[in-house]
Tab-separated table of C-alpha atoms in Angstrom:
chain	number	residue	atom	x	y	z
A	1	UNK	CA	0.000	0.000	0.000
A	2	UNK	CA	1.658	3.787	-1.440
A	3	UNK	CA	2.817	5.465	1.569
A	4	UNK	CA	1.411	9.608	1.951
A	5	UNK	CA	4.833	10.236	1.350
A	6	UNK	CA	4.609	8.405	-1.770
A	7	UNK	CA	1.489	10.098	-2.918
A	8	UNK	CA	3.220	13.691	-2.451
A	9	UNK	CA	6.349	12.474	-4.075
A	10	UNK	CA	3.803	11.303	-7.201
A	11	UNK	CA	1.916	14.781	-7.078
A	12	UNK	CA	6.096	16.054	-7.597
A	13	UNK	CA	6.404	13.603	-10.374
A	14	UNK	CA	3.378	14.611	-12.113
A	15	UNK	CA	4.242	18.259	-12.061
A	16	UNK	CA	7.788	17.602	-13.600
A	17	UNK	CA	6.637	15.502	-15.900
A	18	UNK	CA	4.658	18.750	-17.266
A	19	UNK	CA	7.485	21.112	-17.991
A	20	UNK	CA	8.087	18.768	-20.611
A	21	UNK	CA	4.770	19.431	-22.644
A	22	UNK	CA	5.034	19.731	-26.122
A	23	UNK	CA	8.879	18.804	-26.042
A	24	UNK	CA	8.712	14.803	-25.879
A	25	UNK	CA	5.961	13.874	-28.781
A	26	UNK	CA	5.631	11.175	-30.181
A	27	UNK	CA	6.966	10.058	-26.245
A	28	UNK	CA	4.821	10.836	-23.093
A	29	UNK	CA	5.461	12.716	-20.508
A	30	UNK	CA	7.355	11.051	-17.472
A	31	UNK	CA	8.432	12.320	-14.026
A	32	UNK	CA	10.056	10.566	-11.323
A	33	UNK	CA	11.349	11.305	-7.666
A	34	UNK	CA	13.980	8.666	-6.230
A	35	UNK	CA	13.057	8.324	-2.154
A	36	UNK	CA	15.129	6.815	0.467
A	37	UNK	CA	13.838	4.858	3.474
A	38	UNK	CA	12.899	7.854	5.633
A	39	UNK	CA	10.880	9.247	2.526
A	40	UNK	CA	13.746	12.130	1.654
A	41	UNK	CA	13.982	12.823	-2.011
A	42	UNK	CA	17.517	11.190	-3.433
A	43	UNK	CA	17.077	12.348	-6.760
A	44	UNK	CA	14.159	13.802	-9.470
A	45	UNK	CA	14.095	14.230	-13.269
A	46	UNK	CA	11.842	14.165	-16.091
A	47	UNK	CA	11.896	13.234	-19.801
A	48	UNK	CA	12.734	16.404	-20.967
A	49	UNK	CA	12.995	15.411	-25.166
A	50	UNK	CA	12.521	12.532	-27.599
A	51	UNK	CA	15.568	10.690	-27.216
A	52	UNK	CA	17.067	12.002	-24.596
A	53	UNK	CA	17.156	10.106	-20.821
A	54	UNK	CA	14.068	8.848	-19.647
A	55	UNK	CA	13.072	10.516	-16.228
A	56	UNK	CA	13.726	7.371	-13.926
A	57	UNK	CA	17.698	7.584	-15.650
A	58	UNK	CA	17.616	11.475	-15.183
A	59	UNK	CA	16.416	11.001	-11.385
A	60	UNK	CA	19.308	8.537	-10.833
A	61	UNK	CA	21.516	10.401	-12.159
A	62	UNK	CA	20.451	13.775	-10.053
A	63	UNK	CA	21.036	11.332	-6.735
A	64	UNK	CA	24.467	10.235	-8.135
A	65	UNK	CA	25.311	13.709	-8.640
A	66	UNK	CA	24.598	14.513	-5.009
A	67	UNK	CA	26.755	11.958	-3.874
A	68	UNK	CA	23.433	9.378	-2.781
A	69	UNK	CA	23.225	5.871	-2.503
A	70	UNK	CA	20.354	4.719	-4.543
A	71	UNK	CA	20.477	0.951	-3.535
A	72	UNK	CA	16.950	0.187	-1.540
A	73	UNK	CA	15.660	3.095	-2.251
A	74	UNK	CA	12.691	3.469	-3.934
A	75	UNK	CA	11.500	4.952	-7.561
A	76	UNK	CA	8.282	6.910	-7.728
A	77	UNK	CA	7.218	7.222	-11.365
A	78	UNK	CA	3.945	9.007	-12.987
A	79	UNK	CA	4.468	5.661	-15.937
A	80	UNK	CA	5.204	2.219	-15.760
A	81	UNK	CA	8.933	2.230	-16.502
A	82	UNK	CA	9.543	1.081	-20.428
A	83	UNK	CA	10.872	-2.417	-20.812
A	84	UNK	CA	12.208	-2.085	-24.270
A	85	UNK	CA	15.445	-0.148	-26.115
A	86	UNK	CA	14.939	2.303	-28.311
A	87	UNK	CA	16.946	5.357	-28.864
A	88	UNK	CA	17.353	4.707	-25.033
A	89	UNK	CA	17.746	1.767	-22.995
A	90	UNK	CA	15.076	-0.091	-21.064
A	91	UNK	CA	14.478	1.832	-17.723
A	92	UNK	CA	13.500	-1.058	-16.252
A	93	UNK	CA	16.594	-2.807	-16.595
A	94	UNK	CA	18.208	0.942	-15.039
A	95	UNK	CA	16.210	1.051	-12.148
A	96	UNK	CA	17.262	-3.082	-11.675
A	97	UNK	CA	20.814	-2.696	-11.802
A	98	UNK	CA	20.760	0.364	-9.713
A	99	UNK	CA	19.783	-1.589	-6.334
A	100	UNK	CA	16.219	0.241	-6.788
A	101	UNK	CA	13.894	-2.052	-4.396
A	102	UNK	CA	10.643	-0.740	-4.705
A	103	UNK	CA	9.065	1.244	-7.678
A	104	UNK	CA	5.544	3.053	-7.180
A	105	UNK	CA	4.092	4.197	-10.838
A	106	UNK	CA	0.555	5.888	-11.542
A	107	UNK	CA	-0.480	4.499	-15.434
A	108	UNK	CA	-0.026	1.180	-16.910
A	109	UNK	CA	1.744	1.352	-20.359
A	110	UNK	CA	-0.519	0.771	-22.934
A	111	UNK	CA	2.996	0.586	-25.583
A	112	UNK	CA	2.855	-2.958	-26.642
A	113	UNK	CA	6.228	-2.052	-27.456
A	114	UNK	CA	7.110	-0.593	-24.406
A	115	UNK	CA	4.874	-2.674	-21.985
A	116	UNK	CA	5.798	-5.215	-19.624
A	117	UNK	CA	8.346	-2.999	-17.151
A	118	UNK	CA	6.334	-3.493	-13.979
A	119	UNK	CA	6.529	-7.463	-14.721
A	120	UNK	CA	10.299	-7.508	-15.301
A	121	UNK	CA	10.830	-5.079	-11.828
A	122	UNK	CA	8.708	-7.872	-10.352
A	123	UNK	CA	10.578	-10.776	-11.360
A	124	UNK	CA	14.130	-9.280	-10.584
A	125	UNK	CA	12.372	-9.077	-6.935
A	126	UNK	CA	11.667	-5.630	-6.823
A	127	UNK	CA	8.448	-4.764	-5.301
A	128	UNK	CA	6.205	-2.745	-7.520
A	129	UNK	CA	3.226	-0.645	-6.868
A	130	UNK	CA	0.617	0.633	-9.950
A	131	UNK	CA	-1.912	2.929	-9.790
A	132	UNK	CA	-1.233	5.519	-7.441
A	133	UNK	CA	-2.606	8.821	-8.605
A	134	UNK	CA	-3.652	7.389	-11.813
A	135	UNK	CA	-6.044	9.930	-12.389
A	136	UNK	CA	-4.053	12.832	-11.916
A	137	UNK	CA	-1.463	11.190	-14.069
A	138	UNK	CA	-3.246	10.004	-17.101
A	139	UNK	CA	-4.716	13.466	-17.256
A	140	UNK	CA	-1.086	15.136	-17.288
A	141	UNK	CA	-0.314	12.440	-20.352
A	142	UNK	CA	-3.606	12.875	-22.084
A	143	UNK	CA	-2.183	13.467	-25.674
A	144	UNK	CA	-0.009	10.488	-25.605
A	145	UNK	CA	-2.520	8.111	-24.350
A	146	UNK	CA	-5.092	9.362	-26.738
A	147	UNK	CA	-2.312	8.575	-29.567
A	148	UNK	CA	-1.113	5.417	-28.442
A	149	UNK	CA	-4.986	4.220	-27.732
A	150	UNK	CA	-6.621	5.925	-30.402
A	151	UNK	CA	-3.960	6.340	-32.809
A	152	UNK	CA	-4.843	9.769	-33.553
A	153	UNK	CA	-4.506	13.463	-31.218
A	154	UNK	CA	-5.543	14.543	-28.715
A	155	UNK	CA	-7.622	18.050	-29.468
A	156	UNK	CA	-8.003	20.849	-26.974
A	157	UNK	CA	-10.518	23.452	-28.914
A	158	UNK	CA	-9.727	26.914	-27.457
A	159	UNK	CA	-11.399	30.099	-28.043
A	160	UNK	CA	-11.938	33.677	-26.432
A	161	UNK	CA	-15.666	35.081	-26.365
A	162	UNK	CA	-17.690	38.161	-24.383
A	163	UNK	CA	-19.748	37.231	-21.900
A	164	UNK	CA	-22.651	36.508	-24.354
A	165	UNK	CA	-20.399	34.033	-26.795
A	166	UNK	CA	-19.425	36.272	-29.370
A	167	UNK	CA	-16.080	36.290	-30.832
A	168	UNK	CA	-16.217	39.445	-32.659
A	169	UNK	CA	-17.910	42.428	-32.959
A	170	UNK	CA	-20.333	43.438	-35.795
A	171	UNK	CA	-18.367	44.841	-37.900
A	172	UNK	CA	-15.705	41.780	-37.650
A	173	UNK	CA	-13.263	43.303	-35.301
A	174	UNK	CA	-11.924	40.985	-32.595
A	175	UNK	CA	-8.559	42.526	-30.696
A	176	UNK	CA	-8.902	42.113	-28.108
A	177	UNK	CA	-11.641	40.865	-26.764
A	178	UNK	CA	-9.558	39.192	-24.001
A	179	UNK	CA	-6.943	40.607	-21.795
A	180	UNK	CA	-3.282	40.434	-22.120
A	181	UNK	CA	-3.205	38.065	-19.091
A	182	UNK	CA	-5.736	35.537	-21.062
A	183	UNK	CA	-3.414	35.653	-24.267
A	184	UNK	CA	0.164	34.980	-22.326
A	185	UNK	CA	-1.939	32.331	-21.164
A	186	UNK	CA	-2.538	31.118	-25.082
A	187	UNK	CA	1.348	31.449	-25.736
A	188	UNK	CA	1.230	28.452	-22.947
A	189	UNK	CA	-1.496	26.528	-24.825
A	190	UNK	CA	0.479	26.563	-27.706
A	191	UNK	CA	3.819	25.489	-26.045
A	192	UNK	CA	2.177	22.641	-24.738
A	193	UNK	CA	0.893	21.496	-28.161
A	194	UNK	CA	2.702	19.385	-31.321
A	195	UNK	CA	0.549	21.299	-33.586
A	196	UNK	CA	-1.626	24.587	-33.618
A	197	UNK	CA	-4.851	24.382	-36.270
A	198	UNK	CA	-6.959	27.083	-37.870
A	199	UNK	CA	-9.117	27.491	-40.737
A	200	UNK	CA	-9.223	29.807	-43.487
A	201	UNK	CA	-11.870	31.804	-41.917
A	202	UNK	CA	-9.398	33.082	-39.237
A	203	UNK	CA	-6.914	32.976	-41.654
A	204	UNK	CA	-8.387	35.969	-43.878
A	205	UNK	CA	-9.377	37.710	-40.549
A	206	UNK	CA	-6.754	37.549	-38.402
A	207	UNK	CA	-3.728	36.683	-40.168
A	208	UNK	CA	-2.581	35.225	-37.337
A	209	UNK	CA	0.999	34.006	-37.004
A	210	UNK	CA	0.504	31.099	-34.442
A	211	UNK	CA	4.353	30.864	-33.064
A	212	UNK	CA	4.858	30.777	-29.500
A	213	UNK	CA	5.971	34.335	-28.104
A	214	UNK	CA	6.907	35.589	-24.726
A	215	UNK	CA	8.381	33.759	-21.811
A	216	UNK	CA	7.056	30.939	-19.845
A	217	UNK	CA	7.317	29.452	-16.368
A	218	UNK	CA	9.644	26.853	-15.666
A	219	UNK	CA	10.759	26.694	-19.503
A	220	UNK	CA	14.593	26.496	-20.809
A	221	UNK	CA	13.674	26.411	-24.453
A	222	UNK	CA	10.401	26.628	-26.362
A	223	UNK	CA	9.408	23.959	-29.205
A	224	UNK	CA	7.264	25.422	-31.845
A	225	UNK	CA	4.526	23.365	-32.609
A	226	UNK	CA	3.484	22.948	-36.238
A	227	UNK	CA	1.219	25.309	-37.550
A	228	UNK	CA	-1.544	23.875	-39.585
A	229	UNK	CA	-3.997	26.001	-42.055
A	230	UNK	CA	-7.417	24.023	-42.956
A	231	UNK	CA	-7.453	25.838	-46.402
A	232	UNK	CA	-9.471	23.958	-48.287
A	233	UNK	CA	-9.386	25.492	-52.213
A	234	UNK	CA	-5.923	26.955	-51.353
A	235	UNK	CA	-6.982	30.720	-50.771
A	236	UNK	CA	-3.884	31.718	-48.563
A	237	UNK	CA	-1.412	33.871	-50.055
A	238	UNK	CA	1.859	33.704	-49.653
A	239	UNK	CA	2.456	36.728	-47.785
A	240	UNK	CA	0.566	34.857	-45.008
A	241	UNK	CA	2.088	35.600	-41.791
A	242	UNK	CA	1.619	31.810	-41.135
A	243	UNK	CA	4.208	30.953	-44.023
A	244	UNK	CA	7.311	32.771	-42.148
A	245	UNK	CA	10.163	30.608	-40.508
A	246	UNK	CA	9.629	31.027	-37.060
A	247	UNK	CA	8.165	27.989	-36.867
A	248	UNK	CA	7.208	24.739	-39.461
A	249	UNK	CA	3.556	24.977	-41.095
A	250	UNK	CA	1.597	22.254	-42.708
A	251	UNK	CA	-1.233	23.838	-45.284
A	252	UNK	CA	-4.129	20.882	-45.536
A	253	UNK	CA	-6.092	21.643	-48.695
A	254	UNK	CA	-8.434	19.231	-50.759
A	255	UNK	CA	-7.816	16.660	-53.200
A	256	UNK	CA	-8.080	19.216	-56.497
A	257	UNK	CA	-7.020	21.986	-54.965
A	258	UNK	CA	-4.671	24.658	-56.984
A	259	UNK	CA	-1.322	25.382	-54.729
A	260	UNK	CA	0.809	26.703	-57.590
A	261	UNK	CA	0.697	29.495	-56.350
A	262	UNK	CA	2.069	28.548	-52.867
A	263	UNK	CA	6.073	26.793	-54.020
A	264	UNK	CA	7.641	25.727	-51.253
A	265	UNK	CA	4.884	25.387	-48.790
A	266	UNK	CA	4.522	22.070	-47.719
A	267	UNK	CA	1.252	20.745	-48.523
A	268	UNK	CA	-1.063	17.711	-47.657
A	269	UNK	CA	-3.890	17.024	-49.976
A	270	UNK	CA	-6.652	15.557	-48.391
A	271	UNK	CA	-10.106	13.992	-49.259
A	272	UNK	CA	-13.212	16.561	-48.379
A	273	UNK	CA	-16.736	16.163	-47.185
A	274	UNK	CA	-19.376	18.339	-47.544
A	275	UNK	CA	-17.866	20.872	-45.027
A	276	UNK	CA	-14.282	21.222	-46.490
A	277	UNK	CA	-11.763	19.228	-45.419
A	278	UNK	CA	-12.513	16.092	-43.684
A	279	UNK	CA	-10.948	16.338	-40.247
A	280	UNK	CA	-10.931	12.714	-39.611
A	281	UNK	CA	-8.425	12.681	-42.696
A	282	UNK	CA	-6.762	15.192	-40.978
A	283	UNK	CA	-6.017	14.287	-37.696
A	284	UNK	CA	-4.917	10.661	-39.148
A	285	UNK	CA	-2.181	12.828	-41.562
A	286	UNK	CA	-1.322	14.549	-38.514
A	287	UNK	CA	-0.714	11.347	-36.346
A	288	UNK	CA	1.138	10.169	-39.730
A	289	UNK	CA	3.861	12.906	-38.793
A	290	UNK	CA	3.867	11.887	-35.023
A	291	UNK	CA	1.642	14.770	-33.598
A	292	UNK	CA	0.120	13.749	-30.702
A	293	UNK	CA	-1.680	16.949	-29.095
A	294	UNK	CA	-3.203	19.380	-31.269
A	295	UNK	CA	-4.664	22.903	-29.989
A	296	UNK	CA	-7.310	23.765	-32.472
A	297	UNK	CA	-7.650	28.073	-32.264
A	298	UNK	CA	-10.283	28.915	-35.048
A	299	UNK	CA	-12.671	29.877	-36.695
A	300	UNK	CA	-16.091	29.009	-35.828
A	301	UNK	CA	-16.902	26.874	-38.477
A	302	UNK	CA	-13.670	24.584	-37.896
A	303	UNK	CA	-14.586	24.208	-34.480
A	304	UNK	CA	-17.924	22.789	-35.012
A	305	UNK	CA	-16.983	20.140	-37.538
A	306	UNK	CA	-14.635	19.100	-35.090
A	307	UNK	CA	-17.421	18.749	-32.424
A	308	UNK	CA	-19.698	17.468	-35.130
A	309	UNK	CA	-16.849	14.585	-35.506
A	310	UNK	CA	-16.566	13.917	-31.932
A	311	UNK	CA	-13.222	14.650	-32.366
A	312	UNK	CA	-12.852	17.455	-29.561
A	313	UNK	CA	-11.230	16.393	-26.022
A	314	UNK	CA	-11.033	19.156	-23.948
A	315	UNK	CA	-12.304	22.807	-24.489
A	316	UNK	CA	-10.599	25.857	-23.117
A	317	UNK	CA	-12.285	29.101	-22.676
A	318	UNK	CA	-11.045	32.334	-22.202
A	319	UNK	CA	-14.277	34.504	-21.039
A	320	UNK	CA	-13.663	38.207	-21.128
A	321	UNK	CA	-16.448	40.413	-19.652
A	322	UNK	CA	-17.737	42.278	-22.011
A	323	UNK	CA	-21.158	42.406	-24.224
A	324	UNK	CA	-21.092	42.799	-27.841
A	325	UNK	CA	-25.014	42.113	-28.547
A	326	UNK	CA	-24.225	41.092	-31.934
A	327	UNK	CA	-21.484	39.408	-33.999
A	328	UNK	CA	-20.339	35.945	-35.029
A	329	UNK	CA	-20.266	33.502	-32.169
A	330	UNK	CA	-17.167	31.287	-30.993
A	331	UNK	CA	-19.081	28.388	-32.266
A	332	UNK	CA	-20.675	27.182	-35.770
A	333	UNK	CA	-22.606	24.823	-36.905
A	334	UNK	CA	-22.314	21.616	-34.862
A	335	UNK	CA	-24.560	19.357	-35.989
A	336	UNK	CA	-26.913	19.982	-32.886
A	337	UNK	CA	-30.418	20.548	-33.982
A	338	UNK	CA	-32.182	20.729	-30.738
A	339	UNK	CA	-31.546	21.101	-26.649
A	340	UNK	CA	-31.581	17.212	-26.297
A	341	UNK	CA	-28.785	17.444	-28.548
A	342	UNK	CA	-26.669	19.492	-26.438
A	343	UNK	CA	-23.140	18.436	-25.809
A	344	UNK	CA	-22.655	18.513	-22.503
A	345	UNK	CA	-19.445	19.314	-20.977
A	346	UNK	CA	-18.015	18.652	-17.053
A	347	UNK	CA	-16.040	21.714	-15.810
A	348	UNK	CA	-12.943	20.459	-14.470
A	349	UNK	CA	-11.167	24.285	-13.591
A	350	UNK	CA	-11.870	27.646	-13.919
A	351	UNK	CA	-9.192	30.117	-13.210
A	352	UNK	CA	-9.248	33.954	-13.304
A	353	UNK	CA	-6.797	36.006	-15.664
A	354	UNK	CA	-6.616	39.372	-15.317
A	355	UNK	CA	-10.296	40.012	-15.668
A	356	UNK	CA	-11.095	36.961	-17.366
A	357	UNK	CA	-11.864	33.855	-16.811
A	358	UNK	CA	-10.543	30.408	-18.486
A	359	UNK	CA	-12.826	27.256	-17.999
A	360	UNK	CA	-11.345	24.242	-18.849
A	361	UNK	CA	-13.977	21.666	-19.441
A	362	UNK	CA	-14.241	18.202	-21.103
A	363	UNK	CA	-16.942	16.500	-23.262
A	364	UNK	CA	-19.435	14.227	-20.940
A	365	UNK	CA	-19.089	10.848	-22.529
A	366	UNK	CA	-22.716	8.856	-23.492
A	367	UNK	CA	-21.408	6.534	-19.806
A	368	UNK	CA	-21.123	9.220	-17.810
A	369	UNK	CA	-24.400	10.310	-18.681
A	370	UNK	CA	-26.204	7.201	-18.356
């Protein structure tokens, strides 16, 4: 039985695994804290980049460094430790021939490649614990497990919006609706994501240039995600502020779509439906390149053929307050016809920003309802 001690170490490995997001894809996220026998902390790391040291190798290195002995010590670690070599070795095997007796994770590995670490600990005679702060865990490494399950990503829809849902004002102007706290907040959102998604909608409105800006907590370097224009007859130019080099972007058109005009942008043709481009088709070319977490920003009618497709996860929004009256709305066309219809949503956190407010919600699945 995990220990309190154990449990607060965890809560420590979850939060370093998170100053990792967006930096390990198409790996998860992984923290771990290295106790002794009184419960002190030996050693901590986290997987900070594909390919680089797993967190259980970076944790015993950290207690090496500090001149610790790790031998009967125990290994508190947010994933089952991986049992296989890839570009690294099998942190299993490390945490064996480091004396480690006793290793406490939160998820089971769902890898088949990678599975099968808590059974090796087990039969080298270490004594292994699974499942403490699962929940807290699994929702740190949400994107990956969505990949690895359901082979495609994981999709947080963010928007900003008055008070009475609308996302511009009459006459199309939108900046800002939010405060400056809300969109440092964004610059997070985006850090935190493999790829960054908007449609041609908020291409011609906004021009926005979707690169992570500004500085962020607990951060060394910043990955750019990929940016990724829905565009489906090619209409962006290629003056585009999109199409600069501060960061990779992916332009998904359809099938017969004319790009001449666009050389050297990479492209990915894709089969439409009667919306534009069929985001089922896009999310699988995305998973193609290894993307596992995408952060969808716009427009309106994007949005809802996402939620139309089931194919939202978690939705993020950044409430200013303010009343417009009249305007477009953060939301299109969804497929919902009627109240009944209504997707339904459980609030996990709402934070204030400034003057805002950012609710962080997630869909309510048909089980939870019933």
């Amino acid at each position: 039985m995990a220990t309190a001690t154990e449990a607060d170490a965890m809560r420590r490995a979850i939060a370093l695994a998170a100053r990792a997001l967006g930096s390990t894809s198409p790996n998860p996220v992984v923290g771990c804290v290295i106790l002794d026998a009184l419960g002190h902390t030996l050693g901590e790391g986290w997987h900070r980049r594909a390919g680089g040291p797993h967190a259980e190798v970076e944790a015993l290195r950290a207690a090496a460094d500090a001149g610790h002995e790790v031998r009967g010590a125990t290994a508190v670690v947010t994933l089952e430790p991986c049992n296989h070599t890839g570009r690294t070795g099998p942190c299993a095997g490390a945490l064996i021939d480091a004396g480690i007796a006793r290793v406490v994770y939160a998820v089971a590995d769902p890898n088949p490649t990678a599975t099968g670490g808590a059974a090796t600990l087990d039969a080298a005679g270490v004594d292994v614990e699974g499942g403490l702060c699962a929940d807290e865990a699994a929702a740190g490494n949400a994107a990956w497990l969505t990949s690895v399950l359901h082979h495609r990503p994981f999709v947080v829809w963010k928007y900003a919006a008055t008070l009475d849902g609308r996302s511009a004002a009459a006459d199309g102007t939108s900046r800002w609706i939010t405060s400056a706290e809300s969109r440092a907040d964004v610059h997070r959102l985006r850090a935190e994501a493999d790829a960054v998604v908007v449609g041609s909608g908020t291409l011609r409105a906004d021009d926005p240039h979707l690169a992570v800006r500004g500085p962020l907590p607990e951060r060394a370097a910043v990955t750019q995600p990929l940016r990724v224009v829905v565009d489906t007859t090619a209409c962006i130019t290629a003056e585009a502020r999109v199409l600069d080099d501060a960061a990779p972007t992916l332009v998904a058109v359809g099938e017969d779509a004319d790009t001449g005009h666009l050389p050297g942008v990479e492209i990915a043709r894709l089969p439409r439906d009667k919306t534009g481009v069929d985001v089922h088709a896009l999310l699988t070319e995305l998973y193609r390149r290894g993307v596992c977490s995408v952060l969808l920003e716009g427009g309106s009618t994007l949005a809802g053929a996402f939620l139309a497709a089931g194919l939202v996860d978690q939705v993020i929004g950044y409430l200013a307050p303010a009343l417009l009256g009249a305007g477009p709305g953060a939301l299109g066309d969804a497929g919902i016809g009627t109240i009944a219809q209504a997707m339904r949503l459980d609030i996990t956190d709402v934070t204030r920003l400034g003057p805002d407010l950012r609710i962080t919600a997630t869909p309510v699945t048909t089980s939870e309802e019933s």
